[in-house]
Short mmCIF file of C-alpha atoms and ligand atoms in Angstrom, two decimals:
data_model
loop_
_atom_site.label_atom_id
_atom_site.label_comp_id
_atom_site.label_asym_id
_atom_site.label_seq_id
_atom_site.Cartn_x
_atom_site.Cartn_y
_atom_site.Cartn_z
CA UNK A 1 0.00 0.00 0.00
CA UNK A 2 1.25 3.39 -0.88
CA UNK A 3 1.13 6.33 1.52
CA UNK A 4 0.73 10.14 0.43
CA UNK A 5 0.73 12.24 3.44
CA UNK A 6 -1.44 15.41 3.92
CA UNK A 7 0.17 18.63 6.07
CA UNK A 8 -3.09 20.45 6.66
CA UNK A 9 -3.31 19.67 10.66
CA UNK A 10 -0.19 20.69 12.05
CA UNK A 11 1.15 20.13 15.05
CA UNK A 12 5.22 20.78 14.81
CA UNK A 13 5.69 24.29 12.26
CA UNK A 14 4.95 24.09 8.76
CA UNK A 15 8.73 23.72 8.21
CA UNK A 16 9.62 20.73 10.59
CA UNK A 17 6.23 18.81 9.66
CA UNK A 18 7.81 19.11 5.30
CA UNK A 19 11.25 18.14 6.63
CA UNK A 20 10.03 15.25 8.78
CA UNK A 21 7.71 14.43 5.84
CA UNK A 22 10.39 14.09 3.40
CA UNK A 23 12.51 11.89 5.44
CA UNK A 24 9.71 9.45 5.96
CA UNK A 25 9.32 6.13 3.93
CA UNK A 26 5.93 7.82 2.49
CA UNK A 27 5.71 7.44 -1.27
CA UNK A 28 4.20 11.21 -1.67
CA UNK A 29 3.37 14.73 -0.31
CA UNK A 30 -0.40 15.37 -0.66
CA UNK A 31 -0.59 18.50 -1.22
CA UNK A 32 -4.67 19.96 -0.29
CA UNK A 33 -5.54 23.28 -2.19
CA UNK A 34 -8.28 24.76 -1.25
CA UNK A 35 -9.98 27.84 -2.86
CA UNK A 36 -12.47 29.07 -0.29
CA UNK A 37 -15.36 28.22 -3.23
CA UNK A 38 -15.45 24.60 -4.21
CA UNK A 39 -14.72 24.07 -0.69
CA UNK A 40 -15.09 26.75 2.55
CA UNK A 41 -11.80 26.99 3.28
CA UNK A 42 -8.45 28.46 1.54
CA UNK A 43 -5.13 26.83 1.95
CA UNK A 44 -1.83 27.37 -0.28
CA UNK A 45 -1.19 29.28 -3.60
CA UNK A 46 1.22 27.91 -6.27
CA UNK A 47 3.78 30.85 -4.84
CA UNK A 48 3.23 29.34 -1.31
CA UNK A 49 4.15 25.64 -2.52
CA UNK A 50 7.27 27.13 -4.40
CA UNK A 51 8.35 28.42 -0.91
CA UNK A 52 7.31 25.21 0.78
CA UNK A 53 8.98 22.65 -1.67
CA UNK A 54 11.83 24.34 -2.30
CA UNK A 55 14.53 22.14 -0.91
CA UNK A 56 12.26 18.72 -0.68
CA UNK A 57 13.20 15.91 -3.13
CA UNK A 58 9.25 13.58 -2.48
CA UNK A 59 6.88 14.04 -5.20
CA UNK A 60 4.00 15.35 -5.20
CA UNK A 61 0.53 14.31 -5.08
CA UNK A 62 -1.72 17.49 -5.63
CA UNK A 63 -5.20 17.97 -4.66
CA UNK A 64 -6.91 20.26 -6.27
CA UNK A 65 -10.26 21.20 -4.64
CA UNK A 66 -11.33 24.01 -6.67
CA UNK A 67 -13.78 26.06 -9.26
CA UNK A 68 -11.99 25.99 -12.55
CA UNK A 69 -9.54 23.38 -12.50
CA UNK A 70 -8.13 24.70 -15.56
CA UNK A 71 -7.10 28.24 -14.64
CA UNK A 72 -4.66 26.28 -12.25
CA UNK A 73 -3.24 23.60 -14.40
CA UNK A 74 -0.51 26.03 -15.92
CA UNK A 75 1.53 27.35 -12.89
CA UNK A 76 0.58 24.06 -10.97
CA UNK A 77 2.77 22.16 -13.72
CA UNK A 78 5.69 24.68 -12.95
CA UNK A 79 6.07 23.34 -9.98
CA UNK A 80 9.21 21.27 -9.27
CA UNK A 81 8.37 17.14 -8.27
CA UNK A 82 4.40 17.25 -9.42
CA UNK A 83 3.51 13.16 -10.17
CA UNK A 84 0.12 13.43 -9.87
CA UNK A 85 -2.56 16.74 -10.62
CA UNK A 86 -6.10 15.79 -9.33
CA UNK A 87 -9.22 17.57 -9.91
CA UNK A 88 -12.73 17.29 -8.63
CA UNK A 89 -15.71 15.80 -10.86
CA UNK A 90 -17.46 18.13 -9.30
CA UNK A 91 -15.62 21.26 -9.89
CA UNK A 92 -15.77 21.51 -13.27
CA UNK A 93 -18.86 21.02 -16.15
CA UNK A 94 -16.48 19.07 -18.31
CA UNK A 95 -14.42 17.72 -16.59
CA UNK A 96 -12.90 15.79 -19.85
CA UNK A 97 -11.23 19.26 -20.86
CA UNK A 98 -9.22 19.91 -17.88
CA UNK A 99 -7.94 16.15 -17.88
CA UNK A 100 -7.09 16.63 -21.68
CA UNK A 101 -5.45 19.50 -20.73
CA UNK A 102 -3.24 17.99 -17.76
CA UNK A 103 -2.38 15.21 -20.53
CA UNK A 104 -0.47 17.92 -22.71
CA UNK A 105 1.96 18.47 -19.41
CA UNK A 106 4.50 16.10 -17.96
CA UNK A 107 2.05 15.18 -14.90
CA UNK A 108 -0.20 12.40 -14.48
CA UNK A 109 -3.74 13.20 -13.81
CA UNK A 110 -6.56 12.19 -11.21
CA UNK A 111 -10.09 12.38 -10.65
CA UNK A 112 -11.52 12.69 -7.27
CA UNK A 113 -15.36 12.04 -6.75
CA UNK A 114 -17.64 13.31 -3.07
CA UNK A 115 -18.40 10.85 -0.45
CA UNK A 116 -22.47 11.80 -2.49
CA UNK A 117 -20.98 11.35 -6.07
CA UNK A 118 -21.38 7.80 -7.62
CA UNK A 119 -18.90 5.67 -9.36
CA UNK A 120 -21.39 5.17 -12.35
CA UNK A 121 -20.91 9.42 -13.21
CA UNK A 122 -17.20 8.88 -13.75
CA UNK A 123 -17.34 5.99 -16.18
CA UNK A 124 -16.63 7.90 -19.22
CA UNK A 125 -13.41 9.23 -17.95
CA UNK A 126 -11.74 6.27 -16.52
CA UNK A 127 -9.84 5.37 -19.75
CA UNK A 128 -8.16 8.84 -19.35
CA UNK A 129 -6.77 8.70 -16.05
CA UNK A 130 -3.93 8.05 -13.72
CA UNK A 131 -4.99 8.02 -10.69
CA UNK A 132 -8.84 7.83 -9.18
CA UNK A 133 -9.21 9.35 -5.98
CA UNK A 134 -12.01 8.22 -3.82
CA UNK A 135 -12.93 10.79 -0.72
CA UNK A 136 -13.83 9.06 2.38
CA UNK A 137 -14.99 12.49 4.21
CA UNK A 138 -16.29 15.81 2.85
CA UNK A 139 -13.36 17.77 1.42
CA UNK A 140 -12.65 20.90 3.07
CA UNK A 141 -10.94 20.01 6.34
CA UNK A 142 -8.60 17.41 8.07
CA UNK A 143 -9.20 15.52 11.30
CA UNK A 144 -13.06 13.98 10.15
CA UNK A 145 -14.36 10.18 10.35
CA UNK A 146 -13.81 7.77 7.89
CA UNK A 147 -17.06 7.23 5.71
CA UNK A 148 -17.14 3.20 5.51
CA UNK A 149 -20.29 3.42 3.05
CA UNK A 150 -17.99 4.51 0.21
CA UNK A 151 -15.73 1.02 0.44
CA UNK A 152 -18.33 -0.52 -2.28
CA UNK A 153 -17.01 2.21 -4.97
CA UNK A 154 -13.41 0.72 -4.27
CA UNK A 155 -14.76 -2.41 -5.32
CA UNK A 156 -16.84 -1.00 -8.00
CA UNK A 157 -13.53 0.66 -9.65
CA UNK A 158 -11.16 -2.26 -9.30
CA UNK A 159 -13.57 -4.24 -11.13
CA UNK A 160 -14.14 -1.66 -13.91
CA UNK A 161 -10.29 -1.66 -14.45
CA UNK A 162 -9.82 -5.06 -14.36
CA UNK A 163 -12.65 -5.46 -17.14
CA UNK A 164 -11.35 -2.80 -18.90
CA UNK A 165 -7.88 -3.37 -18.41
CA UNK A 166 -7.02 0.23 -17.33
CA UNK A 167 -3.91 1.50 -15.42
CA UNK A 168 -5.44 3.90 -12.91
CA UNK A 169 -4.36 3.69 -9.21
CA UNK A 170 -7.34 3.82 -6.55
CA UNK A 171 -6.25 6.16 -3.86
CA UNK A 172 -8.33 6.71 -0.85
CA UNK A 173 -8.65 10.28 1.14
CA UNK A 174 -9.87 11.05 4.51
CA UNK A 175 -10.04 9.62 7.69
CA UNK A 176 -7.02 7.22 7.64
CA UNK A 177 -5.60 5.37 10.43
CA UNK A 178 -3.91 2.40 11.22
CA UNK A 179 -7.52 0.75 11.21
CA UNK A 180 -9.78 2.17 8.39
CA UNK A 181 -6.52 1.98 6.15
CA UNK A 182 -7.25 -2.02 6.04
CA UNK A 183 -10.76 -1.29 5.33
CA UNK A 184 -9.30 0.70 1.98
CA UNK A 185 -6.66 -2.03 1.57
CA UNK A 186 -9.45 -5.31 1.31
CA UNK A 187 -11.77 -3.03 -0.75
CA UNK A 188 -8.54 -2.97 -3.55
CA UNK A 189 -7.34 0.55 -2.98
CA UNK A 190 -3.34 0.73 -4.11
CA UNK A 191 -2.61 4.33 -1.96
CA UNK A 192 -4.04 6.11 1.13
CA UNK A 193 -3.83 9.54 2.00
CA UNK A 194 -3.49 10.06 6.12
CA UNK A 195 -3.11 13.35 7.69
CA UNK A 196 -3.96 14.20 11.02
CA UNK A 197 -2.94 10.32 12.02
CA UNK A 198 0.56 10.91 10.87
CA UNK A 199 1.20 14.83 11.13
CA UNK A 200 -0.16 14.87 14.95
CA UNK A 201 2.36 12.16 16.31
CA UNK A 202 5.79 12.32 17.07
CA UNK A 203 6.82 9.29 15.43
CA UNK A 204 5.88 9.60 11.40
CA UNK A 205 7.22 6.84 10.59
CA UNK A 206 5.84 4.07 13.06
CA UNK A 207 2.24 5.76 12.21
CA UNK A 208 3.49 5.46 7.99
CA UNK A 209 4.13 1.55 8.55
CA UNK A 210 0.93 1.03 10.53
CA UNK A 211 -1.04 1.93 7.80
CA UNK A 212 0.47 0.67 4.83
C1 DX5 B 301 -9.76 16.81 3.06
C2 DX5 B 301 -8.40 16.58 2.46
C3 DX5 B 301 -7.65 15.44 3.06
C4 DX5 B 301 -7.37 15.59 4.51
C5 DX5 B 301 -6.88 14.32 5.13
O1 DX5 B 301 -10.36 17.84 2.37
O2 DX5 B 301 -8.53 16.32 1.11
O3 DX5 B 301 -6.47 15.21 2.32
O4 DX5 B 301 -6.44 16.59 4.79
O5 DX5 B 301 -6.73 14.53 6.49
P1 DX5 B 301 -7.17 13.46 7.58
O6 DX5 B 301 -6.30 12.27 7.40
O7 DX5 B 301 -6.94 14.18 8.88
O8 DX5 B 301 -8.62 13.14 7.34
ZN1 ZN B 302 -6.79 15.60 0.03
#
């Protein structure tokens, strides 16, 4: 199982929690951007996560949770270390455009779907993805309960790919501890994004292998 950690519930300084990131075994950064639209809250601009990333070596696994997708996809690209770019179903009315857009840069793209938004509405992109991103809480904040009613779309998209013979990874975000991270795991999901269960204990690393 991979592991993409989210920084959005500190406890050390922003600075300590990105160094102590980096030196962990996890796979990815997950970086959570947040426009104050799509979702209440506002988090980092591109200009912030140049600051942030300049001296970390981890790729990144970006977010994106917000209106227009596209006017982002440009400066997001810039950015040093960027594997993934993932953007909302829901933030976009054609959502096809943004993903063909991503395609024309160097980083892989992902779709990300509400705890409220079925598997069934994403069908017709699922050929041109990278990554699928499943949300196990309501986007917008860090530190909420794991939803266990959307395991069943897990399911639902391994056996699409397998019948299809896509290449997408299923990646899993919200709510992720050492327990609900085997719920993810059974249902088929490769990767699991965990924040406030890593980022609020002293010991990243023994919370990284407990979930993997
Ligand atoms: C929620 C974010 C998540 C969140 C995960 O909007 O997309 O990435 O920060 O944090 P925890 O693990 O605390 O639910
Ligand atoms: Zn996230």
């Amino acid at each position: 199982m991979k592991v993409a950690v989210s920084f959005l519930s500190l406890k050390d300084d922003l600075e300590t929690t990105i160094k102590k990131i980096n030196e962990s075994s996890a796979e990815y950064f997950h970086v959570d951007m947040m426009d104050g639209i799509f979702v209440p809250n506002t988090t980092y601009t591109v200009a912030d996560l140049k600051k942030i990333f300049k001296n970390v070596d981890k790729k990144l696994d970006v977010h994106l949770m917000c209106c227009s997708p596209n006017k982002y996809v440009r400066e997001i690209a810039k950015l040093p270390n960027v594997e993934y770019l993932t953007i909302h179903y829901e933030s976009h009315r054609r959502p096809i455009d943004v993903i063909n857009m991503i395609r024309h840069t160097p980083m892989k793209v992902g779709i990300a779907i509400n705890p409220e938004t079925k598997v069934s509405h994403i069908v017709p992109l699922l050929k041109s993805v990278d990554q699928v991103l499943v949300m196990s809480v309501h986007p917008g904040k860090g530190g909420q309960e794991f939803m266990e009613d959307i395991l069943y779309k897990i399911e639902t998209l391994r056996d699409i790919r397998e019948e299809n013979n896509y290449h997408y990874i299923i990646s899993v975000d919200g709510g992720i501890n050492d327990k609900t991270s085997k719920l993810a795991k059974d249902a088929g999901a490769d990767m699991v994004v965990s924040g406030s269960y890593v980022v609020k204990a002293d010991d990243y690393e023994k919370q990284i292998e407990s979930i993997r």
